[in-house]
Amino acid sequence: EPVAMAFLAEGYQSFILRYSLNENATFPRPLNDAEEALRILHSRAREWGLDLEKIAVCGFSAGGHLAAALGTMGAIRPNALILAYPAILESISEFLPAPVPSLDRFVDGSTPPAFIFATAEDELVPVNHSLQFAAALDHAGVPFELHIFQRGLHGLSLSKPLTSAGLFAQADPHAAKWLGLCLAWLSNLFGDFPADKKISAIHPFEKARQYSIDAALEEVLKNPSCKAILLEFFPAWDAIPFYRTFSNKSFRQVCELYNVTDVVSMEAIDEKLRTVAIMDS
């Protein structure tokens, strides 16, 4: 959950897969779970506002094996892989409830780009897992970014105190930089979040000499008749103090900021405001 929340805090929609474990972990059952999860995301994309060209799968340790398996063997695949100290090679099977294949052998040109990080001190999943997977990506011409941090035991997660279980060795500030590096990599791969909306230019009240949705709210709201018009269409307007913060902006500008797109009401409000004489204020 802390990892999912960290990506959520950066604007990414996050989903957590609870896949088959223990007696149900025989491969490829976990892979089938991951494939089904991706199918659900695809089927609910419109409802959940998902961009199907920008889905990344993130996995740690054994979860890294599953994420890599989805990217190399999956019948349906993500657009990017985020692999944290991933178990890649079949030698890891001795620590797992069921044998798993070495995934570097399945890398090909259809494998999605990958961000990989591991630590040199990891004895449970040695760095050669990440190195061999990166070598396979390189051989297949698949873009990747690889970071091997010097310090940090297996299971770092965010490498911060909140995910350390109180263990000093699990909160290395240098290894914690992986998240920022990963976010920058995702931004380069998927592009940044859009922030390209333009706010309409305000018509100064002194020049317009007419009430409208383009006049400054500060002047419009001084007139009881104008205020009553706004309340007629938006009854809760007067109870919300935020408009005072934008008193130097117009009603149209505030609506643009808050994605109010009721064009019919906007036109009706503008028409009524323009009938109010300036002398009424």
mmCIF file of C-alpha atoms in Angstrom:
data_model
loop_
_atom_site.group_PDB
_atom_site.id
_atom_site.type_symbol
_atom_site.label_atom_id
_atom_site.label_comp_id
_atom_site.label_asym_id
_atom_site.label_seq_id
_atom_site.Cartn_x
_atom_site.Cartn_y
_atom_site.Cartn_z
ATOM 1 C CA GLU A 1 0.000 0.000 0.000
ATOM 2 C CA PRO A 2 2.744 2.599 0.747
ATOM 3 C CA VAL A 3 4.178 2.147 -2.753
ATOM 4 C CA ALA A 4 0.748 2.416 -4.366
ATOM 5 C CA MET A 5 0.026 5.529 -2.330
ATOM 6 C CA ALA A 6 3.359 7.052 -3.346
ATOM 7 C CA PHE A 7 2.443 6.768 -7.035
ATOM 8 C CA LEU A 8 -1.111 7.899 -6.317
ATOM 9 C CA ALA A 9 0.258 11.032 -4.655
ATOM 10 C CA GLU A 10 2.062 11.817 -7.928
ATOM 11 C CA GLY A 11 -1.169 11.660 -9.929
ATOM 12 C CA TYR A 12 -1.098 8.063 -11.135
ATOM 13 C CA GLN A 13 -4.099 5.825 -10.621
ATOM 14 C CA SER A 14 -2.929 2.866 -8.556
ATOM 15 C CA PHE A 15 -4.276 -0.667 -8.306
ATOM 16 C CA ILE A 16 -3.015 -3.445 -6.046
ATOM 17 C CA LEU A 17 -3.086 -7.060 -7.259
ATOM 18 C CA ARG A 18 -3.425 -9.751 -4.609
ATOM 19 C CA TYR A 19 -2.329 -12.771 -6.618
ATOM 20 C CA SER A 20 -2.266 -16.492 -5.842
ATOM 21 C CA LEU A 21 0.265 -17.528 -3.170
ATOM 22 C CA ASN A 22 1.487 -20.549 -1.239
ATOM 23 C CA GLU A 23 -0.326 -23.736 -2.293
ATOM 24 C CA ASN A 24 -1.935 -21.839 -5.183
ATOM 25 C CA ALA A 25 1.315 -20.327 -6.436
ATOM 26 C CA THR A 26 2.234 -22.915 -9.077
ATOM 27 C CA PHE A 27 3.344 -21.022 -12.149
ATOM 28 C CA PRO A 28 1.641 -19.747 -14.317
ATOM 29 C CA ARG A 29 -1.317 -19.238 -11.983
ATOM 30 C CA PRO A 30 0.019 -15.917 -10.613
ATOM 31 C CA LEU A 31 0.613 -14.814 -14.218
ATOM 32 C CA ASN A 32 -2.984 -15.701 -15.047
ATOM 33 C CA ASP A 33 -4.095 -13.501 -12.131
ATOM 34 C CA ALA A 34 -2.063 -10.592 -13.493
ATOM 35 C CA GLU A 35 -3.432 -11.100 -17.010
ATOM 36 C CA GLU A 36 -6.971 -11.070 -15.628
ATOM 37 C CA ALA A 37 -6.221 -7.873 -13.710
ATOM 38 C CA LEU A 38 -5.048 -6.165 -16.912
ATOM 39 C CA ARG A 39 -8.166 -7.341 -18.727
ATOM 40 C CA ILE A 40 -10.304 -5.794 -15.990
ATOM 41 C CA LEU A 41 -8.454 -2.485 -16.358
ATOM 42 C CA HIS A 42 -9.013 -2.572 -20.110
ATOM 43 C CA SER A 43 -12.715 -3.386 -19.727
ATOM 44 C CA ARG A 44 -13.266 -0.581 -17.179
ATOM 45 C CA ALA A 45 -10.958 1.969 -18.804
ATOM 46 C CA ARG A 46 -13.664 4.456 -19.763
ATOM 47 C CA GLU A 47 -15.434 4.186 -16.407
ATOM 48 C CA TRP A 48 -12.198 4.638 -14.440
ATOM 49 C CA GLY A 49 -10.601 7.194 -16.774
ATOM 50 C CA LEU A 50 -7.621 5.032 -17.729
ATOM 51 C CA ASP A 51 -5.239 5.646 -20.607
ATOM 52 C CA LEU A 52 -4.675 2.189 -22.074
ATOM 53 C CA GLU A 53 -1.447 3.345 -23.696
ATOM 54 C CA LYS A 54 0.033 4.299 -20.318
ATOM 55 C CA ILE A 55 -0.281 1.341 -17.973
ATOM 56 C CA ALA A 56 2.784 0.381 -15.941
ATOM 57 C CA VAL A 57 3.093 -2.721 -13.764
ATOM 58 C CA CYS A 58 5.258 -2.499 -10.656
ATOM 59 C CA GLY A 59 6.595 -5.489 -8.731
ATOM 60 C CA PHE A 60 9.061 -6.098 -5.890
ATOM 61 C CA SER A 61 11.096 -9.275 -5.372
ATOM 62 C CA ALA A 62 8.797 -12.212 -6.208
ATOM 63 C CA GLY A 63 6.260 -9.624 -7.327
ATOM 64 C CA GLY A 64 8.996 -8.368 -9.639
ATOM 65 C CA HIS A 65 9.131 -11.837 -11.200
ATOM 66 C CA LEU A 66 5.387 -11.672 -11.777
ATOM 67 C CA ALA A 67 5.574 -8.167 -13.256
ATOM 68 C CA ALA A 68 8.421 -9.230 -15.550
ATOM 69 C CA ALA A 69 6.518 -12.389 -16.519
ATOM 70 C CA LEU A 70 3.527 -10.271 -17.499
ATOM 71 C CA GLY A 71 5.777 -8.124 -19.669
ATOM 72 C CA THR A 72 7.554 -11.048 -21.350
ATOM 73 C CA MET A 73 5.039 -13.903 -21.375
ATOM 74 C CA GLY A 74 1.648 -12.297 -20.840
ATOM 75 C CA ALA A 75 -1.179 -12.793 -23.310
ATOM 76 C CA ILE A 76 -1.993 -9.156 -22.518
ATOM 77 C CA ARG A 77 0.871 -6.842 -21.572
ATOM 78 C CA PRO A 78 1.418 -3.482 -19.887
ATOM 79 C CA ASN A 79 3.143 -0.494 -21.500
ATOM 80 C CA ALA A 80 5.959 -0.309 -18.949
ATOM 81 C CA LEU A 81 7.623 -2.396 -16.248
ATOM 82 C CA ILE A 82 8.856 -1.146 -12.880
ATOM 83 C CA LEU A 83 10.974 -3.875 -11.318
ATOM 84 C CA ALA A 84 12.326 -3.478 -7.785
ATOM 85 C CA TYR A 85 15.058 -5.979 -6.802
ATOM 86 C CA PRO A 86 13.168 -8.437 -9.026
ATOM 87 C CA ALA A 87 13.526 -12.195 -8.868
ATOM 88 C CA ILE A 88 14.182 -13.060 -12.508
ATOM 89 C CA LEU A 89 16.134 -16.316 -12.614
ATOM 90 C CA GLU A 90 14.814 -19.792 -11.900
ATOM 91 C CA SER A 91 17.418 -20.177 -9.147
ATOM 92 C CA ILE A 92 15.078 -18.179 -6.912
ATOM 93 C CA SER A 93 12.689 -21.154 -6.933
ATOM 94 C CA GLU A 94 14.401 -22.611 -3.848
ATOM 95 C CA PHE A 95 12.883 -19.749 -1.816
ATOM 96 C CA LEU A 96 9.444 -19.941 -3.445
ATOM 97 C CA PRO A 97 6.596 -22.418 -2.885
ATOM 98 C CA ALA A 98 6.748 -23.521 -6.552
ATOM 99 C CA PRO A 99 9.332 -23.411 -9.366
ATOM 100 C CA VAL A 100 9.422 -20.413 -11.712
ATOM 101 C CA PRO A 101 11.137 -19.948 -15.096
ATOM 102 C CA SER A 102 14.065 -17.632 -15.870
ATOM 103 C CA LEU A 103 12.412 -14.678 -17.559
ATOM 104 C CA ASP A 104 15.475 -13.275 -19.304
ATOM 105 C CA ARG A 105 14.993 -16.084 -21.829
ATOM 106 C CA PHE A 106 11.563 -14.729 -22.791
ATOM 107 C CA VAL A 107 12.562 -11.122 -23.490
ATOM 108 C CA ASP A 108 11.905 -10.052 -27.074
ATOM 109 C CA GLY A 109 11.052 -6.935 -29.059
ATOM 110 C CA SER A 110 7.483 -6.878 -27.712
ATOM 111 C CA THR A 111 8.644 -6.607 -24.097
ATOM 112 C CA PRO A 112 7.731 -3.142 -22.764
ATOM 113 C CA PRO A 113 10.363 -0.623 -21.572
ATOM 114 C CA ALA A 114 11.570 -1.241 -18.046
ATOM 115 C CA PHE A 115 12.827 0.642 -14.998
ATOM 116 C CA ILE A 116 14.902 -1.618 -12.755
ATOM 117 C CA PHE A 117 16.548 -1.014 -9.410
ATOM 118 C CA ALA A 118 18.364 -3.289 -6.995
ATOM 119 C CA THR A 119 21.053 -3.101 -4.303
ATOM 120 C CA ALA A 120 24.512 -4.628 -4.206
ATOM 121 C CA GLU A 121 23.974 -5.760 -0.598
ATOM 122 C CA ASP A 122 20.901 -7.848 -1.469
ATOM 123 C CA GLU A 123 21.813 -11.458 -0.666
ATOM 124 C CA LEU A 124 18.352 -12.951 -1.141
ATOM 125 C CA VAL A 125 17.927 -11.772 -4.747
ATOM 126 C CA PRO A 126 21.443 -10.928 -5.967
ATOM 127 C CA VAL A 127 21.948 -8.153 -8.502
ATOM 128 C CA ASN A 128 22.750 -10.647 -11.256
ATOM 129 C CA HIS A 129 18.976 -11.145 -11.585
ATOM 130 C CA SER A 130 18.579 -7.501 -12.592
ATOM 131 C CA LEU A 131 21.782 -7.446 -14.619
ATOM 132 C CA GLN A 132 20.833 -10.482 -16.706
ATOM 133 C CA PHE A 133 17.359 -9.122 -17.362
ATOM 134 C CA ALA A 134 18.849 -5.760 -18.389
ATOM 135 C CA ALA A 135 21.298 -7.568 -20.691
ATOM 136 C CA ALA A 136 18.386 -9.411 -22.310
ATOM 137 C CA LEU A 137 16.517 -6.136 -22.799
ATOM 138 C CA ASP A 138 19.607 -4.600 -24.351
ATOM 139 C CA HIS A 139 20.018 -7.576 -26.691
ATOM 140 C CA ALA A 140 16.370 -7.263 -27.790
ATOM 141 C CA GLY A 141 16.634 -3.500 -28.276
ATOM 142 C CA VAL A 142 14.110 -2.729 -25.538
ATOM 143 C CA PRO A 143 14.637 0.610 -23.727
ATOM 144 C CA PHE A 144 15.436 0.332 -20.035
ATOM 145 C CA GLU A 145 16.904 2.218 -17.094
ATOM 146 C CA LEU A 146 18.912 0.331 -14.479
ATOM 147 C CA HIS A 147 20.049 1.528 -11.034
ATOM 148 C CA ILE A 148 22.173 -0.556 -8.670
ATOM 149 C CA PHE A 149 22.494 1.109 -5.275
ATOM 150 C CA GLN A 150 25.462 0.143 -3.116
ATOM 151 C CA ARG A 151 23.610 -0.214 0.168
ATOM 152 C CA GLY A 152 20.293 -1.665 1.195
ATOM 153 C CA LEU A 153 19.081 -5.092 2.235
ATOM 154 C CA HIS A 154 16.375 -7.045 0.459
ATOM 155 C CA GLY A 155 12.868 -5.686 0.945
ATOM 156 C CA LEU A 156 13.640 -1.952 0.935
ATOM 157 C CA SER A 157 10.268 -0.925 -0.501
ATOM 158 C CA LEU A 158 10.397 2.909 -0.458
ATOM 159 C CA SER A 159 13.606 2.725 1.606
ATOM 160 C CA LYS A 160 12.110 5.159 4.110
ATOM 161 C CA PRO A 161 11.435 4.830 7.855
ATOM 162 C CA LEU A 162 7.710 4.365 7.247
ATOM 163 C CA THR A 163 8.402 1.139 5.284
ATOM 164 C CA SER A 164 11.420 -0.046 7.307
ATOM 165 C CA ALA A 165 9.611 -2.030 10.024
ATOM 166 C CA GLY A 166 11.901 -0.156 12.403
ATOM 167 C CA LEU A 167 15.082 -1.562 10.852
ATOM 168 C CA PHE A 168 17.845 0.981 10.316
ATOM 169 C CA ALA A 169 19.218 -0.909 7.290
ATOM 170 C CA GLN A 170 15.856 -0.712 5.517
ATOM 171 C CA ALA A 171 15.794 3.082 5.377
ATOM 172 C CA ASP A 172 18.714 4.100 3.211
ATOM 173 C CA PRO A 173 18.270 7.715 1.992
ATOM 174 C CA HIS A 174 20.347 7.139 -1.135
ATOM 175 C CA ALA A 175 18.401 4.060 -2.231
ATOM 176 C CA ALA A 176 15.203 5.995 -1.501
ATOM 177 C CA LYS A 177 15.987 8.083 -4.573
ATOM 178 C CA TRP A 178 14.706 5.240 -6.733
ATOM 179 C CA LEU A 179 11.160 6.601 -6.578
ATOM 180 C CA GLY A 180 12.130 10.033 -7.873
ATOM 181 C CA LEU A 181 14.231 8.450 -10.610
ATOM 182 C CA CYS A 182 11.334 6.184 -11.534
ATOM 183 C CA LEU A 183 8.855 9.077 -11.675
ATOM 184 C CA ALA A 184 11.207 10.995 -13.977
ATOM 185 C CA TRP A 185 11.540 7.887 -16.164
ATOM 186 C CA LEU A 186 7.751 7.479 -16.322
ATOM 187 C CA SER A 187 7.357 11.128 -17.263
ATOM 188 C CA ASN A 188 9.884 10.739 -20.065
ATOM 189 C CA LEU A 189 8.141 7.583 -21.276
ATOM 190 C CA PHE A 190 4.474 8.564 -20.932
ATOM 191 C CA GLY A 191 4.727 12.346 -20.948
ATOM 192 C CA ASP A 192 3.796 14.698 -18.144
ATOM 193 C CA PHE A 193 0.260 15.364 -16.944
ATOM 194 C CA PRO A 194 -1.444 18.047 -19.072
ATOM 195 C CA ALA A 195 -1.548 21.576 -17.713
ATOM 196 C CA ASP A 196 -2.310 23.481 -20.883
ATOM 197 C CA LYS A 197 -5.703 25.066 -20.230
ATOM 198 C CA LYS A 198 -5.794 28.772 -20.826
ATOM 199 C CA ILE A 199 -7.895 31.091 -18.684
ATOM 200 C CA SER A 200 -9.888 33.618 -20.654
ATOM 201 C CA ALA A 201 -8.652 37.182 -20.459
ATOM 202 C CA ILE A 202 -10.669 39.267 -18.015
ATOM 203 C CA HIS A 203 -12.474 42.356 -19.219
ATOM 204 C CA PRO A 204 -11.770 45.106 -16.658
ATOM 205 C CA PHE A 205 -15.007 46.278 -15.082
ATOM 206 C CA GLU A 206 -14.052 49.907 -15.549
ATOM 207 C CA LYS A 207 -13.775 49.438 -19.317
ATOM 208 C CA ALA A 208 -16.648 47.027 -19.844
ATOM 209 C CA ARG A 209 -19.151 49.150 -17.922
ATOM 210 C CA GLN A 210 -21.492 46.180 -18.007
ATOM 211 C CA TYR A 211 -22.119 43.212 -15.778
ATOM 212 C CA SER A 212 -21.346 39.851 -17.363
ATOM 213 C CA ILE A 213 -19.643 36.545 -16.654
ATOM 214 C CA ASP A 214 -16.455 38.207 -17.913
ATOM 215 C CA ALA A 215 -16.558 41.089 -15.443
ATOM 216 C CA ALA A 216 -14.573 40.960 -12.203
ATOM 217 C CA LEU A 217 -16.424 39.039 -9.483
ATOM 218 C CA GLU A 218 -15.494 41.730 -7.000
ATOM 219 C CA GLU A 219 -17.667 44.204 -8.882
ATOM 220 C CA VAL A 220 -20.407 41.775 -9.889
ATOM 221 C CA LEU A 221 -20.995 40.539 -6.333
ATOM 222 C CA LYS A 222 -21.320 44.082 -4.975
ATOM 223 C CA ASN A 223 -24.634 44.301 -6.778
ATOM 224 C CA PRO A 224 -27.417 42.400 -4.930
ATOM 225 C CA SER A 225 -29.270 41.775 -8.201
ATOM 226 C CA CYS A 226 -26.195 40.188 -9.793
ATOM 227 C CA LYS A 227 -25.518 38.102 -6.724
ATOM 228 C CA ALA A 228 -29.122 36.868 -6.771
ATOM 229 C CA ILE A 229 -28.676 35.783 -10.393
ATOM 230 C CA LEU A 230 -25.616 33.712 -9.539
ATOM 231 C CA LEU A 231 -27.423 32.133 -6.595
ATOM 232 C CA GLU A 232 -30.389 31.294 -8.817
ATOM 233 C CA PHE A 233 -28.221 28.999 -10.921
ATOM 234 C CA PHE A 234 -25.734 27.954 -8.235
ATOM 235 C CA PRO A 235 -27.533 28.012 -4.848
ATOM 236 C CA ALA A 236 -24.437 26.863 -2.956
ATOM 237 C CA TRP A 237 -22.265 29.653 -4.368
ATOM 238 C CA ASP A 238 -22.727 31.975 -1.390
ATOM 239 C CA ALA A 239 -21.835 29.230 1.107
ATOM 240 C CA ILE A 240 -18.490 28.546 -0.511
ATOM 241 C CA PRO A 241 -15.805 31.050 0.535
ATOM 242 C CA PHE A 242 -13.410 30.156 -2.308
ATOM 243 C CA TYR A 243 -14.824 32.833 -4.625
ATOM 244 C CA ARG A 244 -13.330 35.526 -2.377
ATOM 245 C CA THR A 245 -9.879 34.207 -3.298
ATOM 246 C CA PHE A 246 -10.696 34.888 -6.948
ATOM 247 C CA SER A 247 -12.438 38.222 -6.520
ATOM 248 C CA ASN A 248 -10.170 39.781 -9.140
ATOM 249 C CA LYS A 249 -11.144 37.125 -11.678
ATOM 250 C CA SER A 250 -14.330 36.708 -13.643
ATOM 251 C CA PHE A 251 -17.068 34.149 -13.138
ATOM 252 C CA ARG A 252 -16.029 32.513 -16.428
ATOM 253 C CA GLN A 253 -12.427 32.202 -15.222
ATOM 254 C CA VAL A 254 -13.435 30.577 -11.945
ATOM 255 C CA CYS A 255 -15.644 28.099 -13.825
ATOM 256 C CA GLU A 256 -12.727 27.241 -16.103
ATOM 257 C CA LEU A 257 -10.487 26.657 -13.105
ATOM 258 C CA TYR A 258 -13.026 24.227 -11.616
ATOM 259 C CA ASN A 259 -14.092 22.603 -14.917
ATOM 260 C CA VAL A 260 -17.664 23.895 -14.785
ATOM 261 C CA THR A 261 -18.808 23.360 -18.362
ATOM 262 C CA ASP A 262 -22.575 23.930 -18.239
ATOM 263 C CA VAL A 263 -22.686 26.147 -21.325
ATOM 264 C CA VAL A 264 -26.468 26.606 -21.228
ATOM 265 C CA SER A 265 -26.394 27.944 -17.665
ATOM 266 C CA MET A 266 -23.360 30.084 -18.404
ATOM 267 C CA GLU A 267 -25.097 31.737 -21.339
ATOM 268 C CA ALA A 268 -28.275 32.229 -19.319
ATOM 269 C CA ILE A 269 -26.332 33.809 -16.444
ATOM 270 C CA ASP A 270 -24.474 36.103 -18.827
ATOM 271 C CA GLU A 271 -27.693 37.197 -20.498
ATOM 272 C CA LYS A 272 -29.335 38.038 -17.168
ATOM 273 C CA LEU A 273 -26.271 39.844 -15.787
ATOM 274 C CA ARG A 274 -26.170 42.096 -18.834
ATOM 275 C CA THR A 275 -29.720 43.291 -18.104
ATOM 276 C CA VAL A 276 -28.688 44.705 -14.713
ATOM 277 C CA ALA A 277 -28.021 48.387 -14.876
ATOM 278 C CA ILE A 278 -24.664 49.617 -13.590
ATOM 279 C CA MET A 279 -26.425 52.239 -11.473
ATOM 280 C CA ASP A 280 -28.024 49.521 -9.333
ATOM 281 C CA SER A 281 -24.701 48.860 -7.590
#
